mmCIF file of C-alpha atoms in Angstrom:
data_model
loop_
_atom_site.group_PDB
_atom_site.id
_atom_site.type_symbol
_atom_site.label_atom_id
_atom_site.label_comp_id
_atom_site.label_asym_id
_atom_site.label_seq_id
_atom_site.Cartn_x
_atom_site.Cartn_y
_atom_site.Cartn_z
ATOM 1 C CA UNK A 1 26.882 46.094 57.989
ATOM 2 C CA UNK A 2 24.406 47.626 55.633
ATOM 3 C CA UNK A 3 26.793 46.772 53.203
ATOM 4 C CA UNK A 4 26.735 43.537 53.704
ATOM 5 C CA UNK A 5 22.898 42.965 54.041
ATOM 6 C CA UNK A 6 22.503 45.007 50.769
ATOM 7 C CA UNK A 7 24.661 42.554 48.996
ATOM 8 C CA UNK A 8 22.644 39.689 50.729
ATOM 9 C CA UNK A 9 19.606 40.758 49.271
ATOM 10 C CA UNK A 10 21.036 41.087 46.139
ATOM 11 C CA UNK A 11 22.551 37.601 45.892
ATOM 12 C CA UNK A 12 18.927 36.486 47.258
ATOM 13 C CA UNK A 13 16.973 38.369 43.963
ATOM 14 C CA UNK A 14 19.399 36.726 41.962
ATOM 15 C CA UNK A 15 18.917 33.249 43.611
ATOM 16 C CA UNK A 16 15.145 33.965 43.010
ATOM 17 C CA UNK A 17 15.266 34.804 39.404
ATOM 18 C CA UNK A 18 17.597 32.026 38.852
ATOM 19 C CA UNK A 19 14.832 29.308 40.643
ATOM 20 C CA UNK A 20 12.352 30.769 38.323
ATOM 21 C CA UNK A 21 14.644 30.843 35.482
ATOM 22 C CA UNK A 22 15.176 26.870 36.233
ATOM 23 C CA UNK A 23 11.835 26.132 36.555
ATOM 24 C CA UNK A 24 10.855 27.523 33.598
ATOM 25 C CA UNK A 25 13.167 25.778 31.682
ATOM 26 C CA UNK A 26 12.147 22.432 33.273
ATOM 27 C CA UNK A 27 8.236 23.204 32.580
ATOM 28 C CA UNK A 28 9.532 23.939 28.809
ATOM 29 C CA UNK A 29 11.373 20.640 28.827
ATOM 30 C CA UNK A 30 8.866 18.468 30.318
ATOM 31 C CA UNK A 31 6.400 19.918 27.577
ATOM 32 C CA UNK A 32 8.869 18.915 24.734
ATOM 33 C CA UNK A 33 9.343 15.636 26.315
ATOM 34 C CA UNK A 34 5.596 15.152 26.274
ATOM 35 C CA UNK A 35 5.411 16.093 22.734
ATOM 36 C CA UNK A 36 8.008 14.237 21.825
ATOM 37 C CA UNK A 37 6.493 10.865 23.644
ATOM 38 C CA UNK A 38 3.233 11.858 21.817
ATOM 39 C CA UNK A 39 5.016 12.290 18.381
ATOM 40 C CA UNK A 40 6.794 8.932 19.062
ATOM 41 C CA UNK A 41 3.701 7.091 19.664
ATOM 42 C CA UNK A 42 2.053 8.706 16.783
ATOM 43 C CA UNK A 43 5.032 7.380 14.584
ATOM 44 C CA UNK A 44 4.629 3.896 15.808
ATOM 45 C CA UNK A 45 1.262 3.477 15.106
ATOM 46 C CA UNK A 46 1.715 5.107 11.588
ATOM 47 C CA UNK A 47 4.014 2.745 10.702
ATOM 48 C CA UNK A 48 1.966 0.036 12.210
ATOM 49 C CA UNK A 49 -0.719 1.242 9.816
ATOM 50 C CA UNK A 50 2.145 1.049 7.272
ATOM 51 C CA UNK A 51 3.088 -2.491 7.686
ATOM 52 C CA UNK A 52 -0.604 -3.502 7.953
ATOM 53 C CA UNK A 53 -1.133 -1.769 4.599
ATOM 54 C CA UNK A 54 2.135 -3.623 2.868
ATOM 55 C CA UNK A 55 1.145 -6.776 4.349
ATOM 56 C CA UNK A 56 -2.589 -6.301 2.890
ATOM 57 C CA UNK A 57 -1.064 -5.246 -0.453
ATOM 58 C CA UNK A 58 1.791 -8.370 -0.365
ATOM 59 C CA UNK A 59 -1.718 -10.294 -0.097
ATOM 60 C CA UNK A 60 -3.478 -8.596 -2.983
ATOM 61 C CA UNK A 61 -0.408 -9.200 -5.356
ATOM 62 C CA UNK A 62 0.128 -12.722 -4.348
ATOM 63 C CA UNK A 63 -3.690 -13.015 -4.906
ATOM 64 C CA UNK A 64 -3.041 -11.458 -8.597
ATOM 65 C CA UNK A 65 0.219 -13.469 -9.040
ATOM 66 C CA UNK A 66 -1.917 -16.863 -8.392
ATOM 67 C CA UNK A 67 -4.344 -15.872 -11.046
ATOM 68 C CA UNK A 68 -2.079 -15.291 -13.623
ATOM 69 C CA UNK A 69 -1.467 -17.557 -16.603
ATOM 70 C CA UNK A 70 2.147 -17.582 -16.676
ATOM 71 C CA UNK A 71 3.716 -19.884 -14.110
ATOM 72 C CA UNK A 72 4.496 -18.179 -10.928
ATOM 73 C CA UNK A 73 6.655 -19.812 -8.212
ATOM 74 C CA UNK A 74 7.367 -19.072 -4.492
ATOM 75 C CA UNK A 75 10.537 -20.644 -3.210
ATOM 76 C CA UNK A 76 12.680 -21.152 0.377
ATOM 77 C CA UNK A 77 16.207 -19.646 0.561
ATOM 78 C CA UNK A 78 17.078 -23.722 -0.490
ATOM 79 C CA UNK A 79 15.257 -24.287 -3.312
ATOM 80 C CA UNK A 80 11.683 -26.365 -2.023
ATOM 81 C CA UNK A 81 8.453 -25.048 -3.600
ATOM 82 C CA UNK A 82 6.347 -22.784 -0.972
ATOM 83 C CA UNK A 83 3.721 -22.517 -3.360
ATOM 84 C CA UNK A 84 2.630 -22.308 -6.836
ATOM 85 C CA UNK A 85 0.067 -21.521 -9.194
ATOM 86 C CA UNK A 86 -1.765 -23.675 -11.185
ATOM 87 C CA UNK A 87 -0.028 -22.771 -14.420
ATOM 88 C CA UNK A 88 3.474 -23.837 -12.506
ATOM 89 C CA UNK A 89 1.716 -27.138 -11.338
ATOM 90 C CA UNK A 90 0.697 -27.915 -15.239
ATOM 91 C CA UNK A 91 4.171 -26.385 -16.331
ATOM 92 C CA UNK A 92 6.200 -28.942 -14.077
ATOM 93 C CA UNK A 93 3.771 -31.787 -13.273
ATOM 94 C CA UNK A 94 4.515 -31.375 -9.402
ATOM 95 C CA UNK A 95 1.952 -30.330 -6.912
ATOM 96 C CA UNK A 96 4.263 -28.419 -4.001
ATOM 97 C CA UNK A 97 0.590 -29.352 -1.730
ATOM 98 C CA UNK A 98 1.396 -33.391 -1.976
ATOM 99 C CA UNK A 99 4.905 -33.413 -2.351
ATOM 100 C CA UNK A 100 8.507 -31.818 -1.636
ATOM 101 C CA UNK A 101 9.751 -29.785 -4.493
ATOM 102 C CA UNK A 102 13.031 -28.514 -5.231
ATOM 103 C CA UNK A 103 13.554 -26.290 -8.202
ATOM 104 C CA UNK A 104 17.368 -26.123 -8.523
ATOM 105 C CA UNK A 105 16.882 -30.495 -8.521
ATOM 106 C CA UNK A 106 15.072 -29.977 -11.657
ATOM 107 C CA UNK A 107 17.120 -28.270 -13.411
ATOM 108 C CA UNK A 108 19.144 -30.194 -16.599
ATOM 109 C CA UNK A 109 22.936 -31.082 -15.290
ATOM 110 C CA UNK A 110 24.886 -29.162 -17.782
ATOM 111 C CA UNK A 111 22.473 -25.695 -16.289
ATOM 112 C CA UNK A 112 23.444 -26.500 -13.009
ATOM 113 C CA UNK A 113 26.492 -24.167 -12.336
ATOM 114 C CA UNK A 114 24.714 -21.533 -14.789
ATOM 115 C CA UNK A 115 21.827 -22.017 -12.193
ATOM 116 C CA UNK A 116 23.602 -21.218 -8.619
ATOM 117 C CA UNK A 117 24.973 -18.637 -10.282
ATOM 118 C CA UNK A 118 21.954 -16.957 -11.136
ATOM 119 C CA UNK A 119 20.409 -17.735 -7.943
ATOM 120 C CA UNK A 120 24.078 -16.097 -6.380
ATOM 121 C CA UNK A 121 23.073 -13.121 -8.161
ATOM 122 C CA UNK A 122 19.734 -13.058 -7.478
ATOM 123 C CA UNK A 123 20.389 -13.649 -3.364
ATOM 124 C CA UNK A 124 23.115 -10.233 -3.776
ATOM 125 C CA UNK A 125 21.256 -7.829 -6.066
ATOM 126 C CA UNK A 126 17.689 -9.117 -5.304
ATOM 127 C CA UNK A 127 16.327 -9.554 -8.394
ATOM 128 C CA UNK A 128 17.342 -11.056 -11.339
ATOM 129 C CA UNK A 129 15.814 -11.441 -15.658
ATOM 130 C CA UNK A 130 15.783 -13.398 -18.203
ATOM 131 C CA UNK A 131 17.549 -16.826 -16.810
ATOM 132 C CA UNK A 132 17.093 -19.493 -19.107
ATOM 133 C CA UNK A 133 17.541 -22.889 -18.170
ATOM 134 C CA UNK A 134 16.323 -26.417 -19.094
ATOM 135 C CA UNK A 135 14.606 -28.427 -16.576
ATOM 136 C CA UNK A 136 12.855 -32.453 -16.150
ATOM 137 C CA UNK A 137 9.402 -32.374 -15.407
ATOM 138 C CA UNK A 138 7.656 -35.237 -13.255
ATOM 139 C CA UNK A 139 7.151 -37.505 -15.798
ATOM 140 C CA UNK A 140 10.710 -36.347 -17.471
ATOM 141 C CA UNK A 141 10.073 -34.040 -20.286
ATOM 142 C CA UNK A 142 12.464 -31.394 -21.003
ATOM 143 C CA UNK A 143 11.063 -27.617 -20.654
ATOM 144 C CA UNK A 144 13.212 -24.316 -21.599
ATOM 145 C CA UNK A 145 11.958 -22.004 -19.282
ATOM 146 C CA UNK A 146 12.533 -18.077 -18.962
ATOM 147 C CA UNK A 147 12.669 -16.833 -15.322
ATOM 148 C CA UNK A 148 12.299 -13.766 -13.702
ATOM 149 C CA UNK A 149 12.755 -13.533 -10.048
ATOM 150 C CA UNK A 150 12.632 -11.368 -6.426
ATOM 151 C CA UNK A 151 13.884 -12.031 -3.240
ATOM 152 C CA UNK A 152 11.668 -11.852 -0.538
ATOM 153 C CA UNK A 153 12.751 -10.018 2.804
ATOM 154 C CA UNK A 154 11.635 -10.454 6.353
ATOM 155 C CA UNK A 155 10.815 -7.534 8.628
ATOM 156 C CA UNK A 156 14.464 -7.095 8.903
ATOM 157 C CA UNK A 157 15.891 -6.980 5.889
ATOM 158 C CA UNK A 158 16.443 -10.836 5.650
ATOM 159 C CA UNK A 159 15.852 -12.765 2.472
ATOM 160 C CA UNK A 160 13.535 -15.497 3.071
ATOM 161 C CA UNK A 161 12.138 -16.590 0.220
ATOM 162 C CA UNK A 162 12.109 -16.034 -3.684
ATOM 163 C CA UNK A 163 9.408 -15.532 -6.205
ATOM 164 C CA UNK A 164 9.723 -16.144 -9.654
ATOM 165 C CA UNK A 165 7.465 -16.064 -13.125
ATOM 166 C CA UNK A 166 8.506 -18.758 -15.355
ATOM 167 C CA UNK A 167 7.919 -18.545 -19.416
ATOM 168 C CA UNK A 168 7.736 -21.992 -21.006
ATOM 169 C CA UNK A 169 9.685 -21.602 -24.429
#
């Protein structure tokens, strides 16, 4: 019988050291979980801070881009006008403010297929330089224009827009 009661006790340390053991490892994990929410949270508002800072910076370019004296363009994933500088207004004779604008409508027929597939390029790669094309202004004289051009991307990775600086030759 003391046998037995010896290996009771036994098994009973053990069972002890084991709960301790356990809770140990559960204080150690609920620390690292805390860190880890803190780290998290930490993250998100750094790259809150980040996106606030691109956003602010996007606005500082566009701000540079609208004071510049070549013609610079902003347009939708079809073509309209989303804005323009003053130099593009003067360049084409359209104001995008009073009226709709489409950019790919001005362009000469025989530049048309030349022209998709320039903006096809520009839509897969992003970017594309030195596209020269012909296009009507408002009051239908011709212009040979240079253009270099960026897609702009949503949030997600979407293009939503294009920008472009047009050289009148």
């Amino acid at each position: 019988m003391n046998n037995l009661s010896k290996k009771v006790e036994i098994l009973e340390k053990a069972l002890e050291r084991e709960k301790k053991a356990r809770k140990k490892a559960e204080d150690i994990l609920e620390e690292k979980s805390t860190e880890l929410y803190a780290l998290s949270e930490a993250l998100k508002t750094s790259n809150q801070k980040l996106s606030h800072l691109l956003k602010e910076k996007t606005n500082q370019l566009e701000d540079v881009f609208t004071n510049i004296l070549d013609a610079y363009v902003v347009i939708d994933i079809s073509g309209y006008v989303l804005t323009m500088n003053d130099a593009a207004i003067q360049l084409l004779g359209f104001d995008h403010k009073k009226e709709n604008v489409n950019l790919i409508e001005l362009v000469k027929p025989e530049f048309k297929d030349y022209t998709l597939n320039a903006f096809r390029t520009l839509y897969e790669q992003g970017t594309f330089s030195n596209y020269k094309a012909k296009l009507l202004t408002k009051n239908n004289q011709e212009r040979i224009v240079q253009i270099n051009a960026s897609i702009i991307y949503d949030d997600n990775g979407k293009p939503i827009a294009a920008q472009g600086i047009a050289r009148h030759h």
